[in-house]
Short mmCIF file of C-alpha atoms in Angstrom, two decimals:
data_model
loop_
_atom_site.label_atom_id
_atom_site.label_comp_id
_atom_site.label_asym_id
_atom_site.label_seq_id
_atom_site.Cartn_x
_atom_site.Cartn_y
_atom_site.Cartn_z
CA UNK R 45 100.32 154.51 85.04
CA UNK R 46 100.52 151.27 83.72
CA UNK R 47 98.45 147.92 84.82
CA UNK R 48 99.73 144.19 84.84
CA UNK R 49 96.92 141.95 84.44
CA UNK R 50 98.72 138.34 85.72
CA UNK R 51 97.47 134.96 85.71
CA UNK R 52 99.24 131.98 87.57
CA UNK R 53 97.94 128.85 86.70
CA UNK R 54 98.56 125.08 88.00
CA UNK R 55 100.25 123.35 85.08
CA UNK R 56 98.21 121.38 83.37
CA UNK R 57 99.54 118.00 84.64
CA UNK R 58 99.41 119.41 87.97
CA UNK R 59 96.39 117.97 90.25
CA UNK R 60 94.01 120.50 91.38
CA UNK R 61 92.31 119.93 94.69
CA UNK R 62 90.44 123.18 94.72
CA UNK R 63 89.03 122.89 91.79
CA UNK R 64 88.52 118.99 92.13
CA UNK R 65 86.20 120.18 95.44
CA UNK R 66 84.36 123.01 93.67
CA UNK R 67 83.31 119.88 90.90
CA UNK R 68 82.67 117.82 93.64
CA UNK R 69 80.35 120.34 95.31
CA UNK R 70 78.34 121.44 92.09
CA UNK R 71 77.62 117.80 91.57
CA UNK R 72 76.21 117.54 94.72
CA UNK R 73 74.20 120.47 94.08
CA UNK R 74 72.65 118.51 90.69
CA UNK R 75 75.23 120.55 87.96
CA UNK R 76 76.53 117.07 86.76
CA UNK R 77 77.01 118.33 83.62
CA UNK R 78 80.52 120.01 85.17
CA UNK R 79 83.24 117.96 83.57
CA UNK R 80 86.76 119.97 85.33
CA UNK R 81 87.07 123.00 87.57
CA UNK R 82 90.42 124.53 87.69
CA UNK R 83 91.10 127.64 89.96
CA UNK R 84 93.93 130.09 89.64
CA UNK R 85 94.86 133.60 90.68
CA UNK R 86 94.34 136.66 88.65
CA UNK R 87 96.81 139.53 90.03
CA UNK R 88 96.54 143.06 88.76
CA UNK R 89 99.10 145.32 89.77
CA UNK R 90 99.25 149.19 88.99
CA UNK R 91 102.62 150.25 88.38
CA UNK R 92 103.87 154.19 88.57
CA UNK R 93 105.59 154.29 85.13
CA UNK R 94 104.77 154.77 81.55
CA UNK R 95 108.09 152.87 79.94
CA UNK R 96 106.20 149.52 78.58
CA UNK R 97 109.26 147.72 78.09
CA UNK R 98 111.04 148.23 81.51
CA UNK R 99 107.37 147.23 83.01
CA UNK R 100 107.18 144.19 81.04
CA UNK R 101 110.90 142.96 82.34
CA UNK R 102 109.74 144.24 85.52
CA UNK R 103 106.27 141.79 85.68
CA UNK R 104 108.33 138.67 84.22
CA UNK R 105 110.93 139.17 87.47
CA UNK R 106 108.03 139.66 89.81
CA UNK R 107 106.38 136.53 88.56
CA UNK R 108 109.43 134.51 88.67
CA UNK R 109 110.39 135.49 91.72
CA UNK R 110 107.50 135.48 94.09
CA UNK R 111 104.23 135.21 92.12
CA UNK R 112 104.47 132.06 90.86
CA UNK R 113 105.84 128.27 91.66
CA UNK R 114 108.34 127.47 88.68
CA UNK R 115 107.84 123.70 89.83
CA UNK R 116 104.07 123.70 89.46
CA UNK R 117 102.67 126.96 87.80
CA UNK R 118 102.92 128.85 84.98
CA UNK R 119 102.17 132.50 84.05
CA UNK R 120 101.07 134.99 81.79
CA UNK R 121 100.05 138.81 81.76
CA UNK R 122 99.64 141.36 79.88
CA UNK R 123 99.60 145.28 80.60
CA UNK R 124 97.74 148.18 80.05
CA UNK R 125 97.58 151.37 79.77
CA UNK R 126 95.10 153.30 82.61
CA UNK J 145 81.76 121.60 75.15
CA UNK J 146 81.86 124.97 76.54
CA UNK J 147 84.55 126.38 78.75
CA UNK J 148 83.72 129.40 81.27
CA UNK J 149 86.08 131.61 82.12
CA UNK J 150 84.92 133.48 85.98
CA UNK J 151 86.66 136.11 87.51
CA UNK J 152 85.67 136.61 91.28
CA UNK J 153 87.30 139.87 92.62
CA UNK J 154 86.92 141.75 95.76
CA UNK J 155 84.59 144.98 95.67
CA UNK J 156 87.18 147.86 94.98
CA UNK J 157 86.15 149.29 98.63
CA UNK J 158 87.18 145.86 100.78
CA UNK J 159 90.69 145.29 101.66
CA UNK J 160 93.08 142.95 99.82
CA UNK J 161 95.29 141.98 102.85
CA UNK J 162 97.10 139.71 100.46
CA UNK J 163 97.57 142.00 97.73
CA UNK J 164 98.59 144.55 100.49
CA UNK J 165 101.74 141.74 101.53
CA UNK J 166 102.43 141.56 97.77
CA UNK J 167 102.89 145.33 97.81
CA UNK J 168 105.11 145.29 100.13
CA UNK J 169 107.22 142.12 99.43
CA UNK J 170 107.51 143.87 96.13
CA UNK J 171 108.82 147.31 98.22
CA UNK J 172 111.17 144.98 100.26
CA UNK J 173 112.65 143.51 96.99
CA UNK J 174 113.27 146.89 95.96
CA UNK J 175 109.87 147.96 93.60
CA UNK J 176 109.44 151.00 94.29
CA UNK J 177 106.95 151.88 91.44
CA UNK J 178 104.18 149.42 92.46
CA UNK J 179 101.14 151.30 93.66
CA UNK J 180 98.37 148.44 94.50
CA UNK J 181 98.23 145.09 94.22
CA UNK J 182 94.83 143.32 94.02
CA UNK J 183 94.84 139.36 94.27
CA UNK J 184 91.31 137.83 92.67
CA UNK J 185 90.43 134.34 91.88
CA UNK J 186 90.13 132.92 88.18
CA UNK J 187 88.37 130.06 87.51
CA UNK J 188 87.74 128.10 84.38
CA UNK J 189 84.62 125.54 84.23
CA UNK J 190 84.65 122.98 81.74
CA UNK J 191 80.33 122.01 80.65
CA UNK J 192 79.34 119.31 78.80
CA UNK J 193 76.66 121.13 77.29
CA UNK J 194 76.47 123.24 73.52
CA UNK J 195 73.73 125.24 75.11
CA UNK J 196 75.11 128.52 75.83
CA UNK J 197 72.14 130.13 77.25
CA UNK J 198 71.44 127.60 79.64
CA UNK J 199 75.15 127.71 80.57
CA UNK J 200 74.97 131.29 81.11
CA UNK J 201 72.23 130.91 83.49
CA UNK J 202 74.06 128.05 85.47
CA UNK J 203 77.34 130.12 85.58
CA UNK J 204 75.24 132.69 87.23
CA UNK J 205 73.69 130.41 89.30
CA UNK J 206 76.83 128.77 90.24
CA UNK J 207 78.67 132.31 90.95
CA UNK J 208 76.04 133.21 93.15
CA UNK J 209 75.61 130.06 95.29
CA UNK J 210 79.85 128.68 95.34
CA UNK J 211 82.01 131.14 93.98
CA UNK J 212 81.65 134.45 95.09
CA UNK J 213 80.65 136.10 98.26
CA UNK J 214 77.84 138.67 97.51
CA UNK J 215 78.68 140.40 100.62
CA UNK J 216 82.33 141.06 99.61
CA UNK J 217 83.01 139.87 95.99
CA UNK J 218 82.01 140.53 92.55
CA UNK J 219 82.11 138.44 89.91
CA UNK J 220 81.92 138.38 85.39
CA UNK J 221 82.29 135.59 83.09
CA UNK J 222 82.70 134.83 79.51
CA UNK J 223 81.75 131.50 77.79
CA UNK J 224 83.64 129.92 74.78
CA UNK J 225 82.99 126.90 72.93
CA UNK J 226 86.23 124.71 73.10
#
């Protein structure tokens, strides 16, 4: 068994609304010292195989084609052994 | 500045209903091998603060009163200096 441990995050230049609301709310709540909040996904998925290389191909198609926006997100992951 | 990096992730006995329409997307697409998908939240917080300790203490804080759910979620962080 094999786990992918993904992240897809908003690029950089890419506005942020969540987060911008999560560093609105904390400074409401007296944490002014919050300067930016970004929030992004964190997907694990356990995978039935023990061929690293065929996973890894496997996780960059998955992301590409339905994890992530190519216009306004970017990935990365890594996988483990469990 | 310090940077803190949250995880918030459903309790391993509540239902991911999203990861559960990743799964089977992924079936659909022709994945056979996938055997759970889990969809969490990642979120970075940037502090304008070099005291870690106190920052530990208001990521905790924050967790506990914004970002997670107690009922449902769980939640670690690390904190790096940037």
């Amino acid at each position: 068994m094999l786990k992918a441990k993904i992240f897809v995050q908003l690029k950089p230049s890419v506005l942020d609304p969540q987060g911008k609301a999560v560093t609105n709310s904390l400074s409401h709540l007296g944490y002014d010292n919050v300067v930016e909040t970004r929030i992004s996904k964190y997907i694990e998925i356990s995978l039935d195989t023990r061929d690293l290389a065929a996973a890894q191909k496997q996780i960059d198609n998955i992301c590409n084609s339905l994890l992530a926006n190519p216009n306004t997100e970017t990935y990365h992951f890594v996988i483990e052994e469990i």
